[in-house]
Amino acid sequence: MITPVLMAGGSGTRLWPVSRKSFPKQFAPLIGDETLFQASARRLSGPGYTAPVVMTNADFRFIVAEQLEQIGIEASAIAIEPAGRNTAPAILAAALMVASEDPDRLLLVAPSDHVIPDAEAFDAAVEAGSGPAREGRIVTFGITPDRPETGYGYLELAGRAEGPQPLARFIEKPDSGRAAEMLAQVNFLWNAGIFLFSAAAMIQAFRSHAPEYLDPVQASLAQARTDIGFLRLARQPWESLPDNSIDYAVMEKADNLTVVRFSGRWSDLGGWDAVWREELGRHPNGDGVVADPNSTAIDCHDVLLRSDSEDLQVVGIGLHDVMVVATGDAVLVADKSRAQDVRQAVTALKKKNRKQAVAFPRDHRPWGWFETLALADRFQVKRIVVKPGAALSLQSHVHRSEHWIVVSGTARVTVDDSVTLVTENQSIYVPLGAVHRMENPGKVPMVLIEVQTGSYLGEDDIIRYEDVYARDSKD
């Protein structure tokens, strides 16, 4: 059996404005109806696979759990990293977790934001790598390149034969000339960042090449605590770890690496140009136009037009090699050749202290989500959606009062000592300082409009007294 390890952190700034720090690309349905995370979890499930281990952070834990539940997959563990330390410690933690049950178990580590349409071909590549992995090799998967790509690192194979073979060396992201040279040869592959190994082999690799990771990661696991189904790794030992990728910490030093070639379609969706290519691969057309249902292209060629709302229609006329991506609060317009520079937009917006740099309009919470409809001095209007059976925390506010109007479903509302059922077209007032809670006792989502008034309307103006999701006032 193989245990999948899904890496579900990261911010994906090159796919701004759809991907942001608060809701990165792996959780968005960029290709098809499922999110990239869901598609990855589904691809690494079924016969031959155990339940997955997911490595993520506290901000995304409920999104991970909800999206797995939506596709009927239960994780063996959702481990919460207390601080970002890149991929090396996360992979070691997963190996140690699995080794405690079976040191010979194979782990397949994969980013959760890749697109691999041909799941059967990928399964065949994994099967090809399983033999070397069981023999103690660390297997990495290389993608047969179809263009001189400068955005990926490369793997140089020791030979030109088919089938698993030794890795000669890693190659950093090349310039365009070097990328063209490597494309012309058959022994250079893109580095997919997907690895297959036994738990024992990876632990030994760290012991040989990066021993400084072992004690802190083991201590973080030993001191970890279970938090309503999540495994919270201990913060103090974790924060002492070096911030390093698995490539730099282990792979580039190891002498037992084997490469398996994958020649099927693959993309890490590292930019909007990659989304454009992937969509054209799914739905080819002579004009190179990719336009979603909320967009219209007139006399355009080689363009990407995208809007996340039918209330915001994008229309392009006479455009060539242009990307237009619109969300409810931001619009990106860029030359397609500058796709890798989109992250500069995020940097520029951060310098201007614009919330669009990191925050998504829709704020996902374990009980549902909310979005701001209007915000001005001393008032804010929100739409709030609460999942069936879910409940907000019992809380109070120091600086604001709230007026709730139910527009769909039924809310059970606690205000101090009073509990009231509020149905569609009814409202209730929550005075400043009152201890209150909102619940959805029904079997359909409950939707309400919240009107806040007060001197301060920030999300940190919350004092929590009880919470079924074990959050504090900052979470």
CSV table of C-alpha atoms in Angstrom, one decimal, residues 5-472:
chain,number,residue,atom,x,y,z
A,5,VAL,CA,1.0,12.9,1.4
A,6,LEU,CA,-0.7,16.0,0.0
A,7,MET,CA,1.1,19.3,0.5
A,8,ALA,CA,-1.6,21.9,0.9
A,9,GLY,CA,0.1,25.1,2.0
A,10,GLY,CA,1.4,28.0,-0.1
A,11,SER,CA,-0.1,31.2,-1.5
A,12,GLY,CA,0.0,30.9,-5.3
A,13,THR,CA,0.6,34.6,-6.0
A,14,ARG,CA,1.1,34.1,-9.7
A,15,LEU,CA,-2.6,33.2,-10.0
A,16,TRP,CA,-3.7,36.4,-8.4
A,17,PRO,CA,-6.5,37.7,-8.1
A,18,VAL,CA,-8.2,34.3,-7.9
A,19,SER,CA,-5.5,32.9,-5.7
A,20,ARG,CA,-4.5,34.8,-2.5
A,21,LYS,CA,-2.8,34.2,0.8
A,22,SER,CA,-6.2,33.7,2.5
A,23,PHE,CA,-7.5,31.3,-0.2
A,24,PRO,CA,-4.7,30.0,-2.4
A,25,LYS,CA,-5.1,28.3,-5.8
A,26,GLN,CA,-5.3,24.7,-4.6
A,27,PHE,CA,-8.7,25.3,-3.1
A,28,ALA,CA,-10.2,27.0,-6.2
A,29,PRO,CA,-11.9,25.3,-9.1
A,30,LEU,CA,-9.5,26.6,-11.7
A,31,ILE,CA,-9.9,23.7,-14.1
A,32,GLY,CA,-13.3,21.9,-14.2
A,33,ASP,CA,-15.7,21.8,-11.3
A,34,GLU,CA,-13.5,20.3,-8.6
A,35,THR,CA,-10.8,22.3,-6.9
A,36,LEU,CA,-7.1,21.4,-7.6
A,37,PHE,CA,-6.9,20.0,-4.1
A,38,GLN,CA,-9.9,17.8,-4.5
A,39,ALA,CA,-8.7,16.5,-7.9
A,40,SER,CA,-5.3,15.7,-6.4
A,41,ALA,CA,-6.9,13.8,-3.4
A,42,ARG,CA,-9.2,11.9,-5.8
A,43,ARG,CA,-6.3,11.0,-8.1
A,44,LEU,CA,-4.3,9.5,-5.2
A,45,SER,CA,-7.1,7.4,-3.8
A,46,GLY,CA,-8.6,4.0,-4.5
A,47,PRO,CA,-7.0,0.5,-4.7
A,48,GLY,CA,-3.4,0.5,-3.7
A,49,TYR,CA,-3.7,3.7,-1.6
A,50,THR,CA,-4.3,4.3,2.1
A,51,ALA,CA,-6.2,7.3,3.4
A,52,PRO,CA,-4.1,10.4,2.7
A,53,VAL,CA,-2.0,12.5,5.1
A,54,VAL,CA,-2.5,16.2,4.5
A,55,MET,CA,0.1,18.7,5.6
A,56,THR,CA,-1.3,22.2,5.9
A,57,ASN,CA,-1.5,25.2,8.2
A,58,ALA,CA,-4.1,26.5,10.7
A,59,ASP,CA,-5.7,28.9,8.3
A,60,PHE,CA,-6.6,26.2,5.8
A,61,ARG,CA,-7.5,23.3,8.1
A,62,PHE,CA,-11.2,23.6,7.9
A,63,ILE,CA,-11.1,24.2,4.1
A,64,VAL,CA,-9.1,21.0,3.7
A,65,ALA,CA,-11.6,19.0,5.9
A,66,GLU,CA,-14.6,20.4,4.1
A,67,GLN,CA,-13.3,19.8,0.6
A,68,LEU,CA,-12.3,16.2,1.5
A,69,GLU,CA,-15.8,15.6,2.9
A,70,GLN,CA,-17.4,17.0,-0.3
A,71,ILE,CA,-15.7,14.2,-2.4
A,72,GLY,CA,-16.1,11.5,0.2
A,73,ILE,CA,-12.4,11.1,1.2
A,74,GLU,CA,-11.4,10.8,4.8
A,75,ALA,CA,-7.8,11.7,5.7
A,76,SER,CA,-5.8,9.5,8.0
A,77,ALA,CA,-4.3,12.7,9.4
A,78,ILE,CA,-4.6,16.4,8.7
A,79,ALA,CA,-1.4,17.8,10.3
A,80,ILE,CA,-1.2,21.5,11.1
A,81,GLU,CA,2.2,23.0,10.7
A,82,PRO,CA,2.6,25.8,13.3
A,83,ALA,CA,4.9,27.9,11.1
A,84,GLY,CA,5.9,27.9,7.5
A,85,ARG,CA,9.3,26.0,7.1
A,86,ASN,CA,9.0,24.9,3.5
A,87,THR,CA,8.7,21.3,2.4
A,88,ALA,CA,11.7,19.5,4.1
A,89,PRO,CA,10.3,19.3,7.7
A,90,ALA,CA,6.8,18.6,6.5
A,91,ILE,CA,7.9,15.6,4.5
A,92,LEU,CA,10.1,14.3,7.4
A,93,ALA,CA,7.1,14.7,9.7
A,94,ALA,CA,4.9,12.6,7.4
A,95,ALA,CA,7.6,9.9,7.1
A,96,LEU,CA,7.9,9.7,10.9
A,97,MET,CA,4.2,9.5,11.3
A,98,VAL,CA,3.9,6.6,8.8
A,99,ALA,CA,7.0,4.9,10.1
A,100,SER,CA,5.5,4.6,13.6
A,101,GLU,CA,3.0,2.2,12.0
A,102,ASP,CA,5.1,0.6,9.3
A,103,PRO,CA,8.6,1.8,8.4
A,104,ASP,CA,8.5,0.0,5.1
A,105,ARG,CA,5.3,1.7,3.9
A,106,LEU,CA,5.7,3.7,0.7
A,107,LEU,CA,4.8,7.4,0.8
A,108,LEU,CA,3.8,9.4,-2.4
A,109,VAL,CA,4.4,13.1,-1.7
A,110,ALA,CA,2.6,15.4,-4.1
A,111,PRO,CA,1.7,19.1,-4.2
A,112,SER,CA,-2.0,19.5,-4.1
A,113,ASP,CA,-2.2,22.1,-6.9
A,114,HIS,CA,-1.0,20.1,-10.0
A,115,VAL,CA,-3.2,19.1,-12.9
A,116,ILE,CA,-2.7,15.6,-14.3
A,117,PRO,CA,-5.7,14.7,-16.5
A,118,ASP,CA,-4.6,11.2,-17.3
A,119,ALA,CA,-4.9,9.5,-14.0
A,120,GLU,CA,-4.3,6.0,-15.4
A,121,ALA,CA,-1.0,7.0,-17.0
A,122,PHE,CA,0.1,8.6,-13.7
A,123,ASP,CA,-0.9,5.4,-11.8
A,124,ALA,CA,1.3,3.5,-14.3
A,125,ALA,CA,4.3,5.8,-13.6
A,126,VAL,CA,3.8,5.3,-9.8
A,127,GLU,CA,3.7,1.5,-10.3
A,128,ALA,CA,6.9,1.8,-12.3
A,129,GLY,CA,8.5,3.6,-9.4
A,130,SER,CA,7.2,1.3,-6.7
A,131,GLY,CA,9.9,-1.4,-7.2
A,132,PRO,CA,12.9,0.9,-6.8
A,133,ALA,CA,11.2,2.6,-3.8
A,134,ARG,CA,10.7,-0.7,-2.1
A,135,GLU,CA,14.4,-1.4,-2.6
A,136,GLY,CA,15.3,1.8,-0.7
A,137,ARG,CA,15.6,4.2,-3.6
A,138,ILE,CA,14.0,7.7,-3.4
A,139,VAL,CA,12.0,8.1,-6.6
A,140,THR,CA,11.3,11.4,-8.2
A,141,PHE,CA,9.0,11.9,-11.2
A,142,GLY,CA,10.2,13.9,-14.3
A,143,ILE,CA,7.9,15.4,-16.9
A,144,THR,CA,8.8,15.0,-20.6
A,145,PRO,CA,9.0,18.7,-21.7
A,146,ASP,CA,7.1,20.0,-24.7
A,147,ARG,CA,8.5,23.5,-24.8
A,148,PRO,CA,11.6,25.4,-23.6
A,149,GLU,CA,10.1,26.3,-20.2
A,150,THR,CA,12.2,28.6,-18.0
A,151,GLY,CA,9.8,28.5,-15.0
A,152,TYR,CA,10.7,24.9,-13.9
A,153,GLY,CA,13.7,23.2,-12.6
A,154,TYR,CA,15.0,20.2,-14.6
A,155,LEU,CA,16.3,16.7,-13.9
A,156,GLU,CA,19.1,15.3,-15.9
A,157,LEU,CA,19.0,11.5,-16.3
A,158,ALA,CA,22.1,9.4,-16.1
A,159,GLY,CA,21.1,7.6,-19.4
A,160,ARG,CA,18.7,7.8,-22.3
A,161,ALA,CA,16.9,4.5,-21.8
A,162,GLU,CA,13.2,4.2,-20.9
A,163,GLY,CA,12.0,3.1,-17.5
A,164,PRO,CA,13.3,4.0,-14.0
A,165,GLN,CA,16.9,5.2,-14.1
A,166,PRO,CA,19.4,7.0,-11.8
A,167,LEU,CA,19.3,10.8,-11.6
A,168,ALA,CA,22.5,12.5,-12.7
A,169,ARG,CA,21.8,16.0,-11.2
A,170,PHE,CA,19.2,18.7,-10.5
A,171,ILE,CA,19.3,21.8,-12.7
A,172,GLU,CA,18.0,25.1,-11.5
A,173,LYS,CA,15.5,27.1,-13.7
A,174,PRO,CA,17.4,27.8,-16.9
A,175,ASP,CA,17.4,30.8,-19.3
A,176,SER,CA,15.6,30.4,-22.6
A,177,GLY,CA,18.7,29.4,-24.5
A,178,ARG,CA,19.6,26.6,-22.1
A,179,ALA,CA,16.0,25.5,-21.9
A,180,ALA,CA,15.9,25.1,-25.7
A,181,GLU,CA,19.1,23.1,-25.6
A,182,MET,CA,17.7,20.7,-23.0
A,183,LEU,CA,14.4,20.3,-25.0
A,184,ALA,CA,16.4,19.0,-27.9
A,185,GLN,CA,17.8,16.2,-25.8
A,186,VAL,CA,15.8,13.2,-24.4
A,187,ASN,CA,17.5,12.9,-21.0
A,188,PHE,CA,16.3,16.2,-19.5
A,189,LEU,CA,12.9,16.3,-17.7
A,190,TRP,CA,11.0,18.9,-15.8
A,191,ASN,CA,11.2,18.5,-12.0
A,192,ALA,CA,7.6,17.8,-10.9
A,193,GLY,CA,8.3,17.9,-7.2
A,194,ILE,CA,6.6,14.5,-6.7
A,195,PHE,CA,8.4,11.8,-4.7
A,196,LEU,CA,7.9,8.2,-3.8
A,197,PHE,CA,9.9,6.5,-1.1
A,198,SER,CA,9.6,4.2,2.0
A,199,ALA,CA,9.3,5.9,5.3
A,200,ALA,CA,12.5,4.3,6.5
A,201,ALA,CA,14.5,5.5,3.4
A,202,MET,CA,13.5,9.1,3.9
A,203,ILE,CA,14.3,9.1,7.6
A,204,GLN,CA,17.7,7.6,6.8
A,205,ALA,CA,18.2,10.3,4.1
A,206,PHE,CA,17.6,13.0,6.7
A,207,ARG,CA,19.9,11.2,9.2
A,208,SER,CA,22.7,11.2,6.5
A,209,HIS,CA,22.2,14.6,4.9
A,210,ALA,CA,20.2,16.9,7.1
A,211,PRO,CA,20.4,15.5,10.7
A,212,GLU,CA,19.5,18.9,12.2
A,213,TYR,CA,15.9,18.3,11.3
A,214,LEU,CA,15.4,15.0,13.2
A,215,ASP,CA,15.3,16.1,16.8
A,216,PRO,CA,13.0,19.2,16.3
A,217,VAL,CA,10.6,17.3,14.1
A,218,GLN,CA,10.4,14.3,16.4
A,219,ALA,CA,9.9,16.6,19.4
A,220,SER,CA,7.1,18.5,17.5
A,221,LEU,CA,5.4,15.2,16.8
A,222,ALA,CA,5.9,13.9,20.3
A,223,GLN,CA,4.3,17.1,21.8
A,224,ALA,CA,1.6,17.3,19.2
A,225,ARG,CA,-2.0,17.5,20.3
A,226,THR,CA,-5.3,16.4,18.7
A,227,ASP,CA,-7.7,19.3,18.1
A,228,ILE,CA,-11.2,18.2,16.9
A,229,GLY,CA,-9.8,15.8,14.4
A,230,PHE,CA,-6.6,17.8,13.4
A,231,LEU,CA,-3.1,17.0,14.5
A,232,ARG,CA,-1.5,20.2,15.8
A,233,LEU,CA,2.3,19.9,15.7
A,234,ALA,CA,4.1,21.6,18.6
A,235,ARG,CA,5.1,25.1,17.9
A,236,GLN,CA,8.4,25.6,19.9
A,237,PRO,CA,10.5,22.8,18.3
A,238,TRP,CA,9.0,23.4,14.9
A,239,GLU,CA,9.9,27.1,14.9
A,240,SER,CA,13.6,26.2,15.5
A,241,LEU,CA,13.7,24.3,12.2
A,242,PRO,CA,15.6,25.6,9.1
A,243,ASP,CA,13.4,26.9,6.3
A,244,ASN,CA,14.3,24.7,3.4
A,245,SER,CA,12.9,22.7,0.6
A,246,ILE,CA,13.3,18.9,0.4
A,247,ASP,CA,15.4,19.4,-2.8
A,248,TYR,CA,18.0,21.5,-1.0
A,249,ALA,CA,17.9,19.7,2.3
A,250,VAL,CA,18.1,16.1,1.1
A,251,MET,CA,17.6,15.4,-2.6
A,252,GLU,CA,20.5,17.2,-4.1
A,253,LYS,CA,22.8,15.4,-1.6
A,254,ALA,CA,21.4,11.9,-1.9
A,255,ASP,CA,23.0,9.2,-4.0
A,256,ASN,CA,20.1,6.8,-4.2
A,257,LEU,CA,17.7,8.8,-6.4
A,258,THR,CA,15.8,7.2,-9.3
A,259,VAL,CA,13.8,9.1,-11.9
A,260,VAL,CA,10.6,7.8,-13.5
A,261,ARG,CA,9.6,9.6,-16.7
A,262,PHE,CA,5.9,10.8,-17.1
A,263,SER,CA,5.0,11.7,-20.6
A,264,GLY,CA,1.3,12.5,-20.0
A,265,ARG,CA,-0.2,16.0,-19.7
A,266,TRP,CA,0.9,17.7,-16.5
A,267,SER,CA,0.9,21.3,-15.2
A,268,ASP,CA,1.6,22.9,-11.9
A,269,LEU,CA,-0.6,25.8,-13.0
A,270,GLY,CA,2.2,28.2,-12.1
A,271,GLY,CA,0.7,31.1,-13.9
A,272,TRP,CA,-2.3,32.2,-16.0
A,273,ASP,CA,-0.5,31.2,-19.2
A,274,ALA,CA,-0.5,27.6,-17.8
A,275,VAL,CA,-4.3,27.9,-17.2
A,276,TRP,CA,-4.7,29.1,-20.8
A,277,ARG,CA,-2.6,26.2,-22.1
A,278,GLU,CA,-4.5,23.6,-20.0
A,279,GLU,CA,-7.9,24.8,-21.0
A,280,LEU,CA,-6.9,24.8,-24.7
A,281,GLY,CA,-5.7,21.2,-24.2
A,282,ARG,CA,-9.2,20.3,-22.9
A,283,HIS,CA,-11.1,22.4,-25.4
A,284,PRO,CA,-8.9,23.2,-28.5
A,285,ASN,CA,-9.9,25.9,-31.0
A,286,GLY,CA,-8.3,27.6,-33.9
A,287,ASP,CA,-8.2,31.1,-32.4
A,288,GLY,CA,-6.5,30.2,-29.1
A,289,VAL,CA,-9.4,31.8,-27.2
A,290,VAL,CA,-10.2,30.7,-23.6
A,291,ALA,CA,-13.3,32.4,-22.3
A,292,ASP,CA,-15.5,31.2,-19.5
A,293,PRO,CA,-19.3,31.6,-19.5
A,294,ASN,CA,-19.0,35.0,-17.9
A,295,SER,CA,-16.7,36.3,-20.7
A,296,THR,CA,-17.1,37.2,-24.4
A,297,ALA,CA,-14.3,37.4,-27.0
A,298,ILE,CA,-14.9,39.4,-30.2
A,299,ASP,CA,-12.2,39.1,-32.9
A,300,CYS,CA,-9.6,38.0,-30.3
A,301,HIS,CA,-6.6,35.6,-30.6
A,302,ASP,CA,-4.6,33.7,-28.0
A,303,VAL,CA,-6.4,35.3,-25.0
A,304,LEU,CA,-7.6,34.2,-21.6
A,305,LEU,CA,-10.8,35.9,-20.4
A,306,ARG,CA,-12.2,34.9,-17.0
A,307,SER,CA,-14.7,36.3,-14.5
A,308,ASP,CA,-15.8,34.6,-11.3
A,309,SER,CA,-19.3,36.1,-11.4
A,310,GLU,CA,-22.2,36.4,-13.9
A,311,ASP,CA,-22.8,39.8,-12.5
A,312,LEU,CA,-19.4,40.9,-13.8
A,313,GLN,CA,-19.2,40.2,-17.5
A,314,VAL,CA,-15.8,40.5,-19.2
A,315,VAL,CA,-15.8,41.5,-22.9
A,316,GLY,CA,-12.6,41.5,-25.0
A,317,ILE,CA,-12.5,43.1,-28.5
A,318,GLY,CA,-9.6,42.8,-30.8
A,319,LEU,CA,-7.2,41.5,-28.2
A,320,HIS,CA,-4.1,39.4,-28.9
A,321,ASP,CA,-1.9,37.6,-26.3
A,322,VAL,CA,-3.7,39.2,-23.4
A,323,MET,CA,-5.0,37.8,-20.1
A,324,VAL,CA,-8.0,39.4,-18.3
A,325,VAL,CA,-9.0,37.8,-15.0
A,326,ALA,CA,-11.8,39.5,-12.9
A,327,THR,CA,-13.1,38.8,-9.4
A,328,GLY,CA,-15.5,40.8,-7.4
A,329,ASP,CA,-12.9,43.2,-6.0
A,330,ALA,CA,-10.0,43.1,-8.5
A,331,VAL,CA,-9.2,42.9,-12.2
A,332,LEU,CA,-5.9,41.7,-13.8
A,333,VAL,CA,-5.1,42.8,-17.3
A,334,ALA,CA,-1.7,41.6,-18.6
A,335,ASP,CA,0.3,40.5,-21.6
A,336,LYS,CA,0.3,36.7,-21.7
A,337,SER,CA,4.1,36.7,-21.9
A,338,ARG,CA,4.3,38.4,-18.5
A,339,ALA,CA,2.4,35.7,-16.7
A,340,GLN,CA,5.3,35.1,-14.3
A,341,ASP,CA,5.3,38.7,-13.3
A,342,VAL,CA,1.8,38.7,-11.8
A,343,ARG,CA,3.4,38.3,-8.4
A,344,GLN,CA,4.7,41.8,-8.8
A,345,ALA,CA,1.1,43.0,-8.6
A,346,VAL,CA,0.7,41.4,-5.2
A,347,THR,CA,4.0,43.1,-4.0
A,348,ALA,CA,2.8,46.5,-5.4
A,349,LEU,CA,-0.6,46.2,-3.7
A,350,LYS,CA,1.0,45.2,-0.4
A,351,LYS,CA,3.1,48.3,-0.5
A,352,LYS,CA,-0.1,50.3,-1.0
A,353,ASN,CA,-1.7,48.4,2.0
A,354,ARG,CA,-4.5,47.2,-0.2
A,355,LYS,CA,-6.5,44.3,1.2
A,356,GLN,CA,-6.8,42.7,-2.3
A,357,ALA,CA,-3.1,41.7,-2.0
A,358,VAL,CA,-3.8,38.9,0.4
A,359,ALA,CA,-7.5,38.8,1.4
A,360,PHE,CA,-10.3,37.2,-0.6
A,361,PRO,CA,-13.7,38.8,-0.7
A,362,ARG,CA,-15.4,35.6,0.6
A,363,ASP,CA,-14.1,34.6,4.0
A,364,HIS,CA,-14.3,30.9,4.6
A,365,ARG,CA,-15.0,29.6,8.1
A,366,PRO,CA,-15.7,26.2,9.5
A,367,TRP,CA,-19.4,26.9,9.8
A,368,GLY,CA,-19.7,28.4,6.3
A,369,TRP,CA,-18.7,31.7,4.8
A,370,PHE,CA,-19.4,35.5,4.7
A,371,GLU,CA,-18.6,38.4,2.4
A,372,THR,CA,-18.9,42.1,2.8
A,373,LEU,CA,-21.5,43.8,0.7
A,374,ALA,CA,-20.9,47.4,1.9
A,375,LEU,CA,-18.4,49.0,4.2
A,376,ALA,CA,-18.1,52.6,5.4
A,377,ASP,CA,-17.4,54.6,8.5
A,378,ARG,CA,-19.3,53.0,11.4
A,379,PHE,CA,-21.3,50.5,9.4
A,380,GLN,CA,-20.8,47.2,7.5
A,381,VAL,CA,-23.2,45.0,5.6
A,382,LYS,CA,-22.4,41.3,5.2
A,383,ARG,CA,-24.0,38.2,3.6
A,384,ILE,CA,-23.5,35.2,5.9
A,385,VAL,CA,-24.1,31.6,4.9
A,386,VAL,CA,-24.2,28.9,7.6
A,387,LYS,CA,-24.1,25.2,6.7
A,388,PRO,CA,-26.8,22.9,8.0
A,389,GLY,CA,-26.2,21.9,11.6
A,390,ALA,CA,-23.4,24.4,12.0
A,391,ALA,CA,-23.0,27.1,14.7
A,392,LEU,CA,-21.0,30.2,15.2
A,393,SER,CA,-19.2,30.6,18.5
A,394,LEU,CA,-20.9,32.0,21.6
A,395,GLN,CA,-19.4,35.5,21.6
A,396,SER,CA,-19.7,39.2,22.3
A,397,HIS,CA,-18.3,42.4,20.8
A,398,VAL,CA,-16.8,45.4,22.5
A,399,HIS,CA,-17.3,48.0,19.7
A,400,ARG,CA,-20.3,47.0,17.6
A,401,SER,CA,-24.0,46.0,17.7
A,402,GLU,CA,-25.5,43.8,15.0
A,403,HIS,CA,-28.9,43.4,13.2
A,404,TRP,CA,-29.6,40.1,11.6
A,405,ILE,CA,-32.2,39.5,8.8
A,406,VAL,CA,-32.8,35.9,7.7
A,407,VAL,CA,-33.4,35.7,4.0
A,408,SER,CA,-33.3,31.9,3.6
A,409,GLY,CA,-33.7,29.1,6.0
A,410,THR,CA,-34.1,29.3,9.8
A,411,ALA,CA,-31.6,30.6,12.5
A,412,ARG,CA,-31.6,29.6,16.1
A,413,VAL,CA,-30.3,32.8,17.8
A,414,THR,CA,-29.1,33.1,21.4
A,415,VAL,CA,-28.9,36.7,22.8
A,416,ASP,CA,-27.9,36.6,26.5
A,417,ASP,CA,-30.5,34.4,28.2
A,418,SER,CA,-33.0,34.4,25.3
A,419,VAL,CA,-33.2,31.7,22.5
A,420,THR,CA,-35.3,32.6,19.5
A,421,LEU,CA,-36.0,30.9,16.1
A,422,VAL,CA,-35.8,33.4,13.4
A,423,THR,CA,-37.2,32.4,10.1
A,424,GLU,CA,-37.2,33.8,6.5
A,425,ASN,CA,-38.1,37.5,6.4
A,426,GLN,CA,-37.7,38.0,10.2
A,427,SER,CA,-35.0,39.8,12.0
A,428,ILE,CA,-33.4,40.2,15.4
A,429,TYR,CA,-31.2,42.8,17.1
A,430,VAL,CA,-28.0,42.0,19.0
A,431,PRO,CA,-27.0,44.9,21.3
A,432,LEU,CA,-23.4,45.9,21.9
A,433,GLY,CA,-21.9,43.7,24.5
A,434,ALA,CA,-24.6,41.0,24.4
A,435,VAL,CA,-23.4,37.4,24.5
A,436,HIS,CA,-24.9,35.8,21.4
A,437,ARG,CA,-24.7,32.8,19.1
A,438,MET,CA,-26.2,31.9,15.7
A,439,GLU,CA,-27.0,28.3,14.7
A,440,ASN,CA,-28.5,26.6,11.7
A,441,PRO,CA,-30.8,23.9,13.0
A,442,GLY,CA,-32.1,23.0,9.5
A,443,LYS,CA,-31.1,20.7,6.7
A,444,VAL,CA,-30.4,23.5,4.1
A,445,PRO,CA,-28.0,26.4,4.2
A,446,MET,CA,-29.2,29.4,6.1
A,447,VAL,CA,-28.5,32.8,4.6
A,448,LEU,CA,-28.8,36.1,6.4
A,449,ILE,CA,-27.9,39.7,6.0
A,450,GLU,CA,-25.9,41.2,8.9
A,451,VAL,CA,-25.8,45.0,9.5
A,452,GLN,CA,-23.1,46.0,11.9
A,453,THR,CA,-22.8,49.5,13.5
A,454,GLY,CA,-20.2,50.8,15.8
A,455,SER,CA,-16.8,52.5,16.2
A,456,TYR,CA,-14.7,49.5,15.2
A,457,LEU,CA,-15.8,46.7,12.8
A,458,GLY,CA,-12.7,44.5,12.5
A,459,GLU,CA,-12.9,40.7,12.7
A,460,ASP,CA,-10.7,40.7,15.8
A,461,ASP,CA,-13.4,42.4,17.9
A,462,ILE,CA,-14.6,39.0,19.2
A,463,ILE,CA,-14.6,37.6,22.7
A,464,ARG,CA,-15.3,33.8,22.4
A,465,TYR,CA,-16.9,32.0,25.3
A,466,GLU,CA,-17.7,28.6,23.6
A,467,ASP,CA,-16.8,27.3,20.2
A,468,VAL,CA,-17.3,23.8,18.8
A,469,TYR,CA,-14.4,24.4,16.4
A,470,ALA,CA,-11.9,25.2,19.3
A,471,ARG,CA,-10.8,28.6,17.9
A,472,ASP,CA,-9.6,31.5,19.9
